[in-house]
PDB file of C-alpha atoms in Angstrom:
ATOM      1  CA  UNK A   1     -20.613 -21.147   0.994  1.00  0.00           C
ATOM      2  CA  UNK A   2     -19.399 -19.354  -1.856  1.00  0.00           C
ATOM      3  CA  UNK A   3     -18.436 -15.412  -1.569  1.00  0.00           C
ATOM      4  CA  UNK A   4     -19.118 -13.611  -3.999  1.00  0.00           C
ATOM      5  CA  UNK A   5     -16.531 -10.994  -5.655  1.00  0.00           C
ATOM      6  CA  UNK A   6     -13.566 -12.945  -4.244  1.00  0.00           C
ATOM      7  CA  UNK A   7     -11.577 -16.408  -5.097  1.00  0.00           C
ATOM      8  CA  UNK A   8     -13.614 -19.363  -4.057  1.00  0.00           C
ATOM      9  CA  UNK A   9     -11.905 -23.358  -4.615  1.00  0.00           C
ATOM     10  CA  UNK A  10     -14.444 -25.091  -5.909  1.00  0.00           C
ATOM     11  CA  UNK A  11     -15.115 -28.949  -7.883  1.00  0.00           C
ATOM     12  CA  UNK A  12     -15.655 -29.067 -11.839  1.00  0.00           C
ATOM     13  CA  UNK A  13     -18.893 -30.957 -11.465  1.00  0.00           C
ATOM     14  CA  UNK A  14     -20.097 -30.998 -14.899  1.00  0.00           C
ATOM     15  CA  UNK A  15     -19.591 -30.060 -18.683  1.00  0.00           C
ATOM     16  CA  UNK A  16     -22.105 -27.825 -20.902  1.00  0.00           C
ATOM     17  CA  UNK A  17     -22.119 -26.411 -23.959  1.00  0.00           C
ATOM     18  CA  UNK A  18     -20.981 -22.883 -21.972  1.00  0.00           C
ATOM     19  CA  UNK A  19     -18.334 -24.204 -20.156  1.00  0.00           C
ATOM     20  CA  UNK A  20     -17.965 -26.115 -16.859  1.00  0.00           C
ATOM     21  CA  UNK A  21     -20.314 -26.124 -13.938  1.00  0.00           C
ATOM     22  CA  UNK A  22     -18.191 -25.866 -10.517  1.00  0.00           C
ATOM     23  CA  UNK A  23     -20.000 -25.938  -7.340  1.00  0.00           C
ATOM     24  CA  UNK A  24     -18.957 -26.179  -3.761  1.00  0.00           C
ATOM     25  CA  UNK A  25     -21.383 -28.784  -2.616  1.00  0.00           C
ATOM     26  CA  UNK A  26     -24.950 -26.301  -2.881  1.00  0.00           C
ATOM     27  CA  UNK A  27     -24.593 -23.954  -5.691  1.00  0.00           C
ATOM     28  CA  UNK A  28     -23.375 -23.392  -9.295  1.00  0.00           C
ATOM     29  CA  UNK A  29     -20.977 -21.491 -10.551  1.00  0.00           C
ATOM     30  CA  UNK A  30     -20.546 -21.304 -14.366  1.00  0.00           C
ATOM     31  CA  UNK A  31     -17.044 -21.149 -15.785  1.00  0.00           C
ATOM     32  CA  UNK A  32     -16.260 -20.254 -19.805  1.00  0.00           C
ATOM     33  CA  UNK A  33     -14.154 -22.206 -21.630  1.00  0.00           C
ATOM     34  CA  UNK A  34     -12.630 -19.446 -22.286  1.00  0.00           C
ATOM     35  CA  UNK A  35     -10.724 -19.224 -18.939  1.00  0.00           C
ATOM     36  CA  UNK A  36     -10.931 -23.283 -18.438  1.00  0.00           C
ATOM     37  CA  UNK A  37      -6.911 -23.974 -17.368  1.00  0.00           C
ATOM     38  CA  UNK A  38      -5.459 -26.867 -20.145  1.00  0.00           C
ATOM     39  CA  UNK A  39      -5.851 -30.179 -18.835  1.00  0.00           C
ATOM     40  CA  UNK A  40      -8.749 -29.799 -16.317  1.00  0.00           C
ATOM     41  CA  UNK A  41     -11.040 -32.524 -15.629  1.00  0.00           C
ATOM     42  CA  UNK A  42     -14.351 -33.253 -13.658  1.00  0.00           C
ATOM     43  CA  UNK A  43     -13.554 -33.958  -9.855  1.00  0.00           C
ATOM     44  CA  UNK A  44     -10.622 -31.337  -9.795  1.00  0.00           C
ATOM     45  CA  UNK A  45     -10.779 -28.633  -7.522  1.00  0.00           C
ATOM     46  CA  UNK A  46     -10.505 -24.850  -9.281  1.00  0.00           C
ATOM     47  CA  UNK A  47      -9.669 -21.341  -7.493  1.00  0.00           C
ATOM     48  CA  UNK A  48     -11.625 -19.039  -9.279  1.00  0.00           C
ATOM     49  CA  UNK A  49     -13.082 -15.846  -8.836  1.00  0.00           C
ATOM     50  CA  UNK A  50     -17.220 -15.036  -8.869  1.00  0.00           C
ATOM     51  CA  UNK A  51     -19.485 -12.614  -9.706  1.00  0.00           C
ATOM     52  CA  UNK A  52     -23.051 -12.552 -10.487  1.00  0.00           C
ATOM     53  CA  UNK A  53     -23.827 -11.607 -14.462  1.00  0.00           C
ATOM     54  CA  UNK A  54     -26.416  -9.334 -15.093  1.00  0.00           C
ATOM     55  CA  UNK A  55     -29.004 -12.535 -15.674  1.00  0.00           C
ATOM     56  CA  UNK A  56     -28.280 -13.682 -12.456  1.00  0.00           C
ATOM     57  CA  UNK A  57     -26.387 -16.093 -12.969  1.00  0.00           C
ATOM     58  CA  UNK A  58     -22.694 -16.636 -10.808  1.00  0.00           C
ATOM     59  CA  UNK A  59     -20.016 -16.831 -13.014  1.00  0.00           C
ATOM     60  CA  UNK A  60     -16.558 -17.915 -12.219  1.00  0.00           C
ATOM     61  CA  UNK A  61     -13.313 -16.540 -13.873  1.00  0.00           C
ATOM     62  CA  UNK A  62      -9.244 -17.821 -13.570  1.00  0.00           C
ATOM     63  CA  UNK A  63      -7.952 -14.043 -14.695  1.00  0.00           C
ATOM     64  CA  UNK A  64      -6.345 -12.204 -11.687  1.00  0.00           C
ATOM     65  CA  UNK A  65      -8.316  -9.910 -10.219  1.00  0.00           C
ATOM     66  CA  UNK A  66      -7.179  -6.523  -9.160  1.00  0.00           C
ATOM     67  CA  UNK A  67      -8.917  -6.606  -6.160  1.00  0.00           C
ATOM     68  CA  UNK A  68     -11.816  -8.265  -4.290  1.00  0.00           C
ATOM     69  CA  UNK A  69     -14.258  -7.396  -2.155  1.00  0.00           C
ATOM     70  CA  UNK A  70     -13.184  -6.134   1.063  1.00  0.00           C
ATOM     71  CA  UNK A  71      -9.850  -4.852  -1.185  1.00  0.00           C
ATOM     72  CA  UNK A  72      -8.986  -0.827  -1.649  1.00  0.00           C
ATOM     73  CA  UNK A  73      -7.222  -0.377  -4.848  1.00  0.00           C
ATOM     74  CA  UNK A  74      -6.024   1.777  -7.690  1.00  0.00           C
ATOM     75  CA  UNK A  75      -8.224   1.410 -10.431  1.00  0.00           C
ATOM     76  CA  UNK A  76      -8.621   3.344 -13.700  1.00  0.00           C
ATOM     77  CA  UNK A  77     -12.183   4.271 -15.024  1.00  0.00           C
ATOM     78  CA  UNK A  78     -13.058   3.057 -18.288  1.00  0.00           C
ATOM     79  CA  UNK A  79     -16.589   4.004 -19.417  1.00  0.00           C
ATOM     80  CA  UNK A  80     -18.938   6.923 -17.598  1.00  0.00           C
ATOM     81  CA  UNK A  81     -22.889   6.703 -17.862  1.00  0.00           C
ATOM     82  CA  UNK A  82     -25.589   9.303 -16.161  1.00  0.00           C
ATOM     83  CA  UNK A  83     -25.750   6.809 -12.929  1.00  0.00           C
ATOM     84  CA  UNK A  84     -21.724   6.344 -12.201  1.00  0.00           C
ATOM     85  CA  UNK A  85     -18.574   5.062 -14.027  1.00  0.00           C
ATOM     86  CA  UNK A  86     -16.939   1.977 -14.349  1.00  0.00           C
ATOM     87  CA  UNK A  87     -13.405   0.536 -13.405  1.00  0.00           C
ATOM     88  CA  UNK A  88     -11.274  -2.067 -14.846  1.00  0.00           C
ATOM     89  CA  UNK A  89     -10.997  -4.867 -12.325  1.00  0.00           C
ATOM     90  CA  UNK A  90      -8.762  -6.955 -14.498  1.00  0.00           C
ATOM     91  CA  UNK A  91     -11.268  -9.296 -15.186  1.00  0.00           C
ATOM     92  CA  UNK A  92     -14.291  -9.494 -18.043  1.00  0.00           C
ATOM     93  CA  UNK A  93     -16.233  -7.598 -15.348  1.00  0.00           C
ATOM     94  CA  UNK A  94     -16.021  -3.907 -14.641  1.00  0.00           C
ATOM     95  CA  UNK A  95     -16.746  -2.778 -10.809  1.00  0.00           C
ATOM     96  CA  UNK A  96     -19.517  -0.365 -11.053  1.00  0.00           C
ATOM     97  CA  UNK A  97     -19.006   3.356  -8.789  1.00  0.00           C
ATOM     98  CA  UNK A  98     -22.461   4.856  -8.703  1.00  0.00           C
ATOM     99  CA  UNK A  99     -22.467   8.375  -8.631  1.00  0.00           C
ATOM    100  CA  UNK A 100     -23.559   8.651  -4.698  1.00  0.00           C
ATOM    101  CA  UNK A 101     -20.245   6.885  -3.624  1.00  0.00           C
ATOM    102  CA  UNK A 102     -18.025   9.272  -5.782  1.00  0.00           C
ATOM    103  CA  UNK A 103     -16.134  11.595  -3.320  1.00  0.00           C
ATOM    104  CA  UNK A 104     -15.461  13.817  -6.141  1.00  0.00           C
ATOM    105  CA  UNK A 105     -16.919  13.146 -10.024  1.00  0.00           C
ATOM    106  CA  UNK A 106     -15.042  10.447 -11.435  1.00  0.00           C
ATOM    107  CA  UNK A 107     -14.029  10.980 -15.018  1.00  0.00           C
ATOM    108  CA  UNK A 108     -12.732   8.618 -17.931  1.00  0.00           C
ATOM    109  CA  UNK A 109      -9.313   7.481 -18.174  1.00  0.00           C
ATOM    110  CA  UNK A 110      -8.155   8.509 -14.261  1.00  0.00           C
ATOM    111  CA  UNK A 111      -7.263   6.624 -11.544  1.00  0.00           C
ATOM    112  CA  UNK A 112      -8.653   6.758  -8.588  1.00  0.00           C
ATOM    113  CA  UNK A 113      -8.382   4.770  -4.753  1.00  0.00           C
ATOM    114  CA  UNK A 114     -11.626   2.934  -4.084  1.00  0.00           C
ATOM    115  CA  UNK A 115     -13.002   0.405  -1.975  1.00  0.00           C
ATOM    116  CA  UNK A 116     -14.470  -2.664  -3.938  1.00  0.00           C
ATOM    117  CA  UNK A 117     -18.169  -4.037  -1.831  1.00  0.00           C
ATOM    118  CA  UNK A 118     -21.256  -5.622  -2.578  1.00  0.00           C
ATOM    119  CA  UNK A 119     -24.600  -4.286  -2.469  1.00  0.00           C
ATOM    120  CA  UNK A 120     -26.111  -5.584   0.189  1.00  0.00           C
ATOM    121  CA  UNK A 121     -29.724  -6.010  -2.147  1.00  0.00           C
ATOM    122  CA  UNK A 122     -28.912  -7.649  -4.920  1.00  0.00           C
ATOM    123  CA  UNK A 123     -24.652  -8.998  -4.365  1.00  0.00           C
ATOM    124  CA  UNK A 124     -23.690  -6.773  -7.358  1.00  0.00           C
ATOM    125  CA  UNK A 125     -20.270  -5.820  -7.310  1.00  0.00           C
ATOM    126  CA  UNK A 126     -20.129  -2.196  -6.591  1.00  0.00           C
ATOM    127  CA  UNK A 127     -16.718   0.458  -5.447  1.00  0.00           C
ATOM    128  CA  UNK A 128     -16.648   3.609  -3.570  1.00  0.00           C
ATOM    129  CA  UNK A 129     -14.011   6.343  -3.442  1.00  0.00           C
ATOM    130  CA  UNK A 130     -15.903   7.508  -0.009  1.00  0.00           C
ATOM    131  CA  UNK A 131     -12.577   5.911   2.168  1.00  0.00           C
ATOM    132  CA  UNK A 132     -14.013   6.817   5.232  1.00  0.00           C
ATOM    133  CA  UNK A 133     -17.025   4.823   4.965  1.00  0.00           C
ATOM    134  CA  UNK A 134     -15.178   1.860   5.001  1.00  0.00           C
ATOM    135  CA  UNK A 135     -12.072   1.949   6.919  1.00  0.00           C
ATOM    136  CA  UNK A 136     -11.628   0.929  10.516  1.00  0.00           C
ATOM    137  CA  UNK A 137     -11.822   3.587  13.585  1.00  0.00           C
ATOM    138  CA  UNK A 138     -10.738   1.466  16.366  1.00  0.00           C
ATOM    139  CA  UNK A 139      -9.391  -2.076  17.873  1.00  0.00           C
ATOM    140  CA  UNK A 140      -5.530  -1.381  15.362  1.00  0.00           C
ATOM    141  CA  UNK A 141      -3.970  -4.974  14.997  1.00  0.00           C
ATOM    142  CA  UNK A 142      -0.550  -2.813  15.545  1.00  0.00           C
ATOM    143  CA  UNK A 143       1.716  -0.648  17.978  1.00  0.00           C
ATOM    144  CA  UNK A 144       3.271   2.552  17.607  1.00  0.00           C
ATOM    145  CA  UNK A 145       6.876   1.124  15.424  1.00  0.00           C
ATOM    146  CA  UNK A 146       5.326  -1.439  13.759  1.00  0.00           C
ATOM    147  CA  UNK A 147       5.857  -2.079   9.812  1.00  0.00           C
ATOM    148  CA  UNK A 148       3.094  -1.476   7.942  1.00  0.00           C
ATOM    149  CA  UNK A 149       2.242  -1.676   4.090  1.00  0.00           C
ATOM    150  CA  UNK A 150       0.737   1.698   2.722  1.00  0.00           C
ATOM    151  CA  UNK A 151      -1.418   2.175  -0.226  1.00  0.00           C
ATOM    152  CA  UNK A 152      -1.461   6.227  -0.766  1.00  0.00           C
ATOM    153  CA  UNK A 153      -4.505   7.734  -1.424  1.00  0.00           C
ATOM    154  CA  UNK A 154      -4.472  11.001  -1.898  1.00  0.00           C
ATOM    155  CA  UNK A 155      -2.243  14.434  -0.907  1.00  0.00           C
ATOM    156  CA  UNK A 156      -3.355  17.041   0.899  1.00  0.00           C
ATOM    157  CA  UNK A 157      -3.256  20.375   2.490  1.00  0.00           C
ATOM    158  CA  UNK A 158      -1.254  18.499   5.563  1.00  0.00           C
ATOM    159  CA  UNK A 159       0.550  15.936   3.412  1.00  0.00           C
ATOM    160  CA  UNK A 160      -0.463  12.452   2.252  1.00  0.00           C
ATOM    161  CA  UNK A 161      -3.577  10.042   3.273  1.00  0.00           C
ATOM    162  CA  UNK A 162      -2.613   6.154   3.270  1.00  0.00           C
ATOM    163  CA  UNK A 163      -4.767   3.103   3.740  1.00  0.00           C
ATOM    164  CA  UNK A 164      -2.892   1.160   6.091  1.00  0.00           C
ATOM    165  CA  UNK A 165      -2.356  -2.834   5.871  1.00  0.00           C
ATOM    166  CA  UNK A 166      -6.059  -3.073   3.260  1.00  0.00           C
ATOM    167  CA  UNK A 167      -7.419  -2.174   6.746  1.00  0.00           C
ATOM    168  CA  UNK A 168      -7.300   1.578   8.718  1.00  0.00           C
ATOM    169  CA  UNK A 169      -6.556   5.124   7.286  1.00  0.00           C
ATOM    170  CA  UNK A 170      -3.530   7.198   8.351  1.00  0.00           C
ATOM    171  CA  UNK A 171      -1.150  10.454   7.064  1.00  0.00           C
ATOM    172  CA  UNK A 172       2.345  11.082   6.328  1.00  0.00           C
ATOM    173  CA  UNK A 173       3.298  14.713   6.790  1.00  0.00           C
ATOM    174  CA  UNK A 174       4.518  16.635   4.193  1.00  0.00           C
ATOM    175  CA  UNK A 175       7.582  17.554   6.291  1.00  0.00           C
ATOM    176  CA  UNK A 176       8.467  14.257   6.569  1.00  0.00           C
ATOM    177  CA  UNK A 177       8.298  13.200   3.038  1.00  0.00           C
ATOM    178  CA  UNK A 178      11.228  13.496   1.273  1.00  0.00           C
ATOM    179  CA  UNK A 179      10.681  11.621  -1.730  1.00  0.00           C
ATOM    180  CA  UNK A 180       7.983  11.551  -4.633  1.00  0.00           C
ATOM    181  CA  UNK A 181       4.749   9.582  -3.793  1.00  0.00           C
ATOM    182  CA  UNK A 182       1.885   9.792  -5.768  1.00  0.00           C
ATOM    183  CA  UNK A 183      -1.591   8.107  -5.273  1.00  0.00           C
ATOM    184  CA  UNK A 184      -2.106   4.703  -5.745  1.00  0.00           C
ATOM    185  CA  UNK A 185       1.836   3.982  -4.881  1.00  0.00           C
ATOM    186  CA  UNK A 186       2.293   1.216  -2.411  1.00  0.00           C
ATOM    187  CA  UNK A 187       4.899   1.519   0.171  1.00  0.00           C
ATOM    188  CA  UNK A 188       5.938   0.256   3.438  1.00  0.00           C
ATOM    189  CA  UNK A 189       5.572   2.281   6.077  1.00  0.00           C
ATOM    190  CA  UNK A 190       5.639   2.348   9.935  1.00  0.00           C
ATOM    191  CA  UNK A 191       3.289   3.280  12.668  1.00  0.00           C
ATOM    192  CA  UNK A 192       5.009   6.715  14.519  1.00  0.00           C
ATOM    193  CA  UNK A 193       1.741   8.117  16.643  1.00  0.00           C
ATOM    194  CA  UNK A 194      -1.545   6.743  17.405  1.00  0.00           C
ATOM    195  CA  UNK A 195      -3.076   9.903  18.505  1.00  0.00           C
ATOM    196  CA  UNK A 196      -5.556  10.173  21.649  1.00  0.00           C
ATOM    197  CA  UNK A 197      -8.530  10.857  18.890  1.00  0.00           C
ATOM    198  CA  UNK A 198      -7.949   7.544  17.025  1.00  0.00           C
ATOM    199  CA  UNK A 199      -6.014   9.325  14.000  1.00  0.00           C
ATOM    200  CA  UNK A 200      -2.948   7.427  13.160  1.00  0.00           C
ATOM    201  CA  UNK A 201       0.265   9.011  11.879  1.00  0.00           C
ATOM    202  CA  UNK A 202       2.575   7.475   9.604  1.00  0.00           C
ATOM    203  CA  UNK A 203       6.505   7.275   8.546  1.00  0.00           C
ATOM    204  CA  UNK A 204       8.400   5.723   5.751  1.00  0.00           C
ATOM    205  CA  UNK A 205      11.070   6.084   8.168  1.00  0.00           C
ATOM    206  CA  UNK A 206      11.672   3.316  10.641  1.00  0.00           C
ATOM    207  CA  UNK A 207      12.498   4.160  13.984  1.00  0.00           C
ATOM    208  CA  UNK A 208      14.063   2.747  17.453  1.00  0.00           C
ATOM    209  CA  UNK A 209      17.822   1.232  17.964  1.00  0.00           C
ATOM    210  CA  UNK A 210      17.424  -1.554  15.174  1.00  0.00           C
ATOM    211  CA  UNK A 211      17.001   1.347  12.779  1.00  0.00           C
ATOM    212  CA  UNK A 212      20.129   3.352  14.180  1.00  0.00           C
ATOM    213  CA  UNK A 213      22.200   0.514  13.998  1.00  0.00           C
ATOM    214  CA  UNK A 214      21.621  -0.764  10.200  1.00  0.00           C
ATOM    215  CA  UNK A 215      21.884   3.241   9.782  1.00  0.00           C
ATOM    216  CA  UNK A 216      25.389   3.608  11.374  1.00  0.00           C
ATOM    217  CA  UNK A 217      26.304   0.307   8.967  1.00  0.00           C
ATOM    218  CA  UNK A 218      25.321   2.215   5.871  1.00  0.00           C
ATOM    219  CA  UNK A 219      27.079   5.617   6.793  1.00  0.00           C
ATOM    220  CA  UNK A 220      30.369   3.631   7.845  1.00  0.00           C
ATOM    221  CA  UNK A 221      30.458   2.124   4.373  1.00  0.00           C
ATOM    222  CA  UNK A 222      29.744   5.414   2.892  1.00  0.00           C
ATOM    223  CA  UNK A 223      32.372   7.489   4.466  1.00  0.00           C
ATOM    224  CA  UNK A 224      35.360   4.463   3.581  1.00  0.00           C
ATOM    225  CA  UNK A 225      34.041   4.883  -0.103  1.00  0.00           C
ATOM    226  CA  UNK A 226      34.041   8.869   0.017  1.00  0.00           C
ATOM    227  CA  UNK A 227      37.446   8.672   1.382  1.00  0.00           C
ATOM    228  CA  UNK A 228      36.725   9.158   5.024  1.00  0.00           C
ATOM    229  CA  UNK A 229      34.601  12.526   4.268  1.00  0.00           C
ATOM    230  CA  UNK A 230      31.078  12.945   3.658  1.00  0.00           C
ATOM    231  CA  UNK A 231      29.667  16.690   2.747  1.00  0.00           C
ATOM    232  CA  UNK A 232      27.052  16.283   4.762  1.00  0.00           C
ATOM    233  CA  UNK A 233      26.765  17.768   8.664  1.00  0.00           C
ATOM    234  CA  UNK A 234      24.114  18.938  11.516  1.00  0.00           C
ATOM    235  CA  UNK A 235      23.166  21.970   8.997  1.00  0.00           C
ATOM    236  CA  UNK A 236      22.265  19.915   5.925  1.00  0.00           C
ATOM    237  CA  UNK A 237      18.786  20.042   4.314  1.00  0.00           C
ATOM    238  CA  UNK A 238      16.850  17.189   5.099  1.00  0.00           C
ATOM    239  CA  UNK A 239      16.063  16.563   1.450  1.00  0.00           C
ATOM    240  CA  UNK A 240      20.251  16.695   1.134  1.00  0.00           C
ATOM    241  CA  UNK A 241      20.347  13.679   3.743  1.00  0.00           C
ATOM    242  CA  UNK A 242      17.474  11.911   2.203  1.00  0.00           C
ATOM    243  CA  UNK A 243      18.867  11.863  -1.421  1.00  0.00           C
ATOM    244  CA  UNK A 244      22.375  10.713   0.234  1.00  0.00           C
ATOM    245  CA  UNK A 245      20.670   7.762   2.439  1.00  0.00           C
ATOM    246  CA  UNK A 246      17.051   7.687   2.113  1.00  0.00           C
ATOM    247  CA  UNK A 247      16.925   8.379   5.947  1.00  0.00           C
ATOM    248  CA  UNK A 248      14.939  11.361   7.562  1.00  0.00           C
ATOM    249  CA  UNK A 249      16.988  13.986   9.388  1.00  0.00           C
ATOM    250  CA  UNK A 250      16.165  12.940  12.550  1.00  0.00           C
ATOM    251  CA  UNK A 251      17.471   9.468  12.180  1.00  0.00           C
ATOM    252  CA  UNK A 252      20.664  10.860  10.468  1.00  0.00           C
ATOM    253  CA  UNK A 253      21.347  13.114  13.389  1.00  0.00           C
ATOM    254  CA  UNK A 254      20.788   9.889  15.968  1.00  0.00           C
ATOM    255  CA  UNK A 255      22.857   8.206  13.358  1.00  0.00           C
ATOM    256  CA  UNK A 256      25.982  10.430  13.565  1.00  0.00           C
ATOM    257  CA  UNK A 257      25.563  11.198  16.849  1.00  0.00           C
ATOM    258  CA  UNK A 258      26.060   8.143  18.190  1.00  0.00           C
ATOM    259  CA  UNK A 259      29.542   7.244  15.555  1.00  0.00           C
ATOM    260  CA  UNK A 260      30.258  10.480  17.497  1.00  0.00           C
ATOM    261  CA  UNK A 261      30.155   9.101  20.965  1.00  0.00           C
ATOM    262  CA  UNK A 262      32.387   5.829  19.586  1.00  0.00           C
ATOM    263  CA  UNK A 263      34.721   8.182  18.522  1.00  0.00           C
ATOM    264  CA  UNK A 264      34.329   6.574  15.225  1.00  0.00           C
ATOM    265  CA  UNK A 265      33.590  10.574  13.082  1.00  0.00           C
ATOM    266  CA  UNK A 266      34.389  14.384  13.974  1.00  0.00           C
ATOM    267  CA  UNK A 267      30.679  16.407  12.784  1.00  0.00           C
ATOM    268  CA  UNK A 268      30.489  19.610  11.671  1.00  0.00           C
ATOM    269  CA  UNK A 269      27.924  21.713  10.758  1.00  0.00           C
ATOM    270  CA  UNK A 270      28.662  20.529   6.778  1.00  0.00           C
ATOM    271  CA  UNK A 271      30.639  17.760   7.300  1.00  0.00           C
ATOM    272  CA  UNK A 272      31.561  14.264   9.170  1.00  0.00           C
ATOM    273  CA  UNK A 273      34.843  12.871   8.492  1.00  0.00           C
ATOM    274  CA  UNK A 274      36.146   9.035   9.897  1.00  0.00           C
ATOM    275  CA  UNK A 275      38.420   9.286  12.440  1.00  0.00           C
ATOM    276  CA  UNK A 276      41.729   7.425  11.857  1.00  0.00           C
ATOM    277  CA  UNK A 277      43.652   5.005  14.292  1.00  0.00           C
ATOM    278  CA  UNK A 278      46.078   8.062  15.231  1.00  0.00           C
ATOM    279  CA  UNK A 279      43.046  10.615  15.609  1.00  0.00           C
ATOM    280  CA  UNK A 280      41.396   8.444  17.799  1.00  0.00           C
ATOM    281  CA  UNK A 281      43.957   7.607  20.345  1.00  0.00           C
ATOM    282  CA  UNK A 282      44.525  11.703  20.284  1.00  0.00           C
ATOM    283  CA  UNK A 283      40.951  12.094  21.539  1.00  0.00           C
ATOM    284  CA  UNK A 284      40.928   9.619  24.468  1.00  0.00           C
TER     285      UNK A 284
END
C-alpha cells in the first residue's frame, strides 16, 4: 500500500513520455525524469517520496524531504494567500498551512514548528503549527533519565516548549537553561520529571552517577591544566559553571563534592584547588 507524503520503495514498471511509472503491485506512481537517478532501469526497486498533484495524480520524487507526514519540523514560509501560507518542504511541493491550523498568523519569510498531516478528505498534504493537536498525552515510550532528542518549539513565559523524540511535548525551564536555544534547534535532552498531570519536564543536563562520574573526569583534567586551581567554588553563578563545563550547578556541586570526599580538591566558596600527594596524607 503506498503512503502518501512519506518514502515508499517501489518497482520502475514502465517508461512514458513524463517519466517512469513505479508501482508497488496496485497503483501508479509517476516519477519525472527530472529526478530519475542515472542508470535506472525497469524491474529496479526506487525509494521515493509521494504526493498527490493537484490533478490527482500521485507523483513520486528522489529530493530529500524535510519532513513527512507524521514529522514536526522547522519550516520557512514561502508564499501567503487569503486561505493560509505555504512552506518549503524541500521538495517541488510546498506543504500547505490553512489559516484554521495557524496558532498565530503565519507570515512570509519566518520559520515556524509545524506538524506535517494529510487531510483526511482528499490525502492533500497539509501542516499545522496547532502542536497540541497532534502530540501524544499518554502511554511515554521513556522513564524519568532517559536521553531524549528535542526539537524546540517555542520560549515562553516559563522557559522553552520541546517536541520530544518526533513524538510528545515537554519544557525546559528557564532557570535551567544556561545556554542560547532558539526555535527550531535540535538538541538532546533528558527526561527529569514526568509530572502526576501528564506534563513532562525536560533537561539538557544528564543526571544520575554515570553523569557524575564522566563529570569528575572532565574537572580532574581541568584543574591539572589550570595548574591545580580552578576560580570556580560553591558561590559561583550557574551561568559561570556552565560556560566553564557546560554542566548545570547542581551537577557541578555533586561533581566537586564528591572529589571532596576522595580527598582529591579543597572547595571554597570561589575556588577548588587539587590536592597534592603531601596535602593529602596531611588530611587523613
Amino acid at each position: 500500500m503506498i503512503e502518501i507524503g512519506k518514502y515508499n520503495e517501489l518497482r520502475v514498471l514502465s517508461k512514458t513520455e513524463a517519466g517512469l511509472n513505479l508501482t508497488d503491485g496496485d497503483k501508479l506512481v509517476l516519477l519525472p525524469y527530472l529526478h530519475v537517478p542515472k542508470g535506472i532501469e525497469i524491474g529496479d526497486n526506487l525509494s521515493v517520496f509521494v504526493f498527490i498533484q493537484k490533478d490527482g495524480r500521485l507523483t513520486g520524487t528522489t529530493q530529500k524531504a524535510y519532513a513527512s507526514v507524521g514529522d514536526f519540523a522547522f519550516l520557512k514560509v514561502v508564499s501567503d494567500g487569503d486561505e493560509g501560507v505555504f512552506m518549503d518542504l524541500g521538495i517541488d511541493k510546498d506543504v500547505f498551512v490553512p489559516e484554521r491550523e495557524q496558532k498565530r498568523p503565519m507570515q512570509k519569510g519566518y520559520q515556524y514548528v509545524v506538524h506535517v498531516y494529510l487531510d483526511e478528505g482528499n490525502d492533500r498534504l497539509l501542516a499545522s503549527s496547532k502542536l497540541y493537536d497532534f502530540v501524544e498525552e499518554e502511554n511515554f515510550e521513556f522513564e524519568v533519565g532517559d536521553e531524549v532528542s528535542l526539537l524546540i518549539t517555542e520560549e515562553t513565559d516559563l522557559g522553552f516548549n520541546a517536541i520530544i523524540d518526533n513524538k510528545y511535548i515537554g519544557l525546559l525551564y528557564n532557570n535551567e537553561v544556561f545556554d542560547n536555544i532558539q526555535p527550531g534547534d535540535k538538541r538532546k535532552g533528558w527526561i527529569k520529571t514526568i509530572r502526576v498531570d501528564g506534563k513532562i519536564d525536560l533537561t539538557l543536563q544528564p543526571s544520575g552517577y554515570g553523569h557524575i562520574l564522566d563529570s569528575k573526569v572532565m574537572i580532574m583534567r581541568e584543574l591539572i591544566k589550570s595548574g591545580g586551581v580552578i576560580e570556580l567554588g560553591d558561590k559561583s553563578t550557574p551561568d559561570e559553571i556552565y560556560h566553564r563545563f557546560q554542566i548545570s550547578k547542581s551537577a557541578f556541586k555533586k561533581t566537586i563534592g564528591s572529589l571532596y570526599k576522595e580527598r582529591l580538591i579543597t572547595i571554597s566558596d570561589t575556588e577548588i584547588m587539587l590536592l597534592t600527594d603531601d596535602e593529602e596524607e596531611d588530611s587523613e
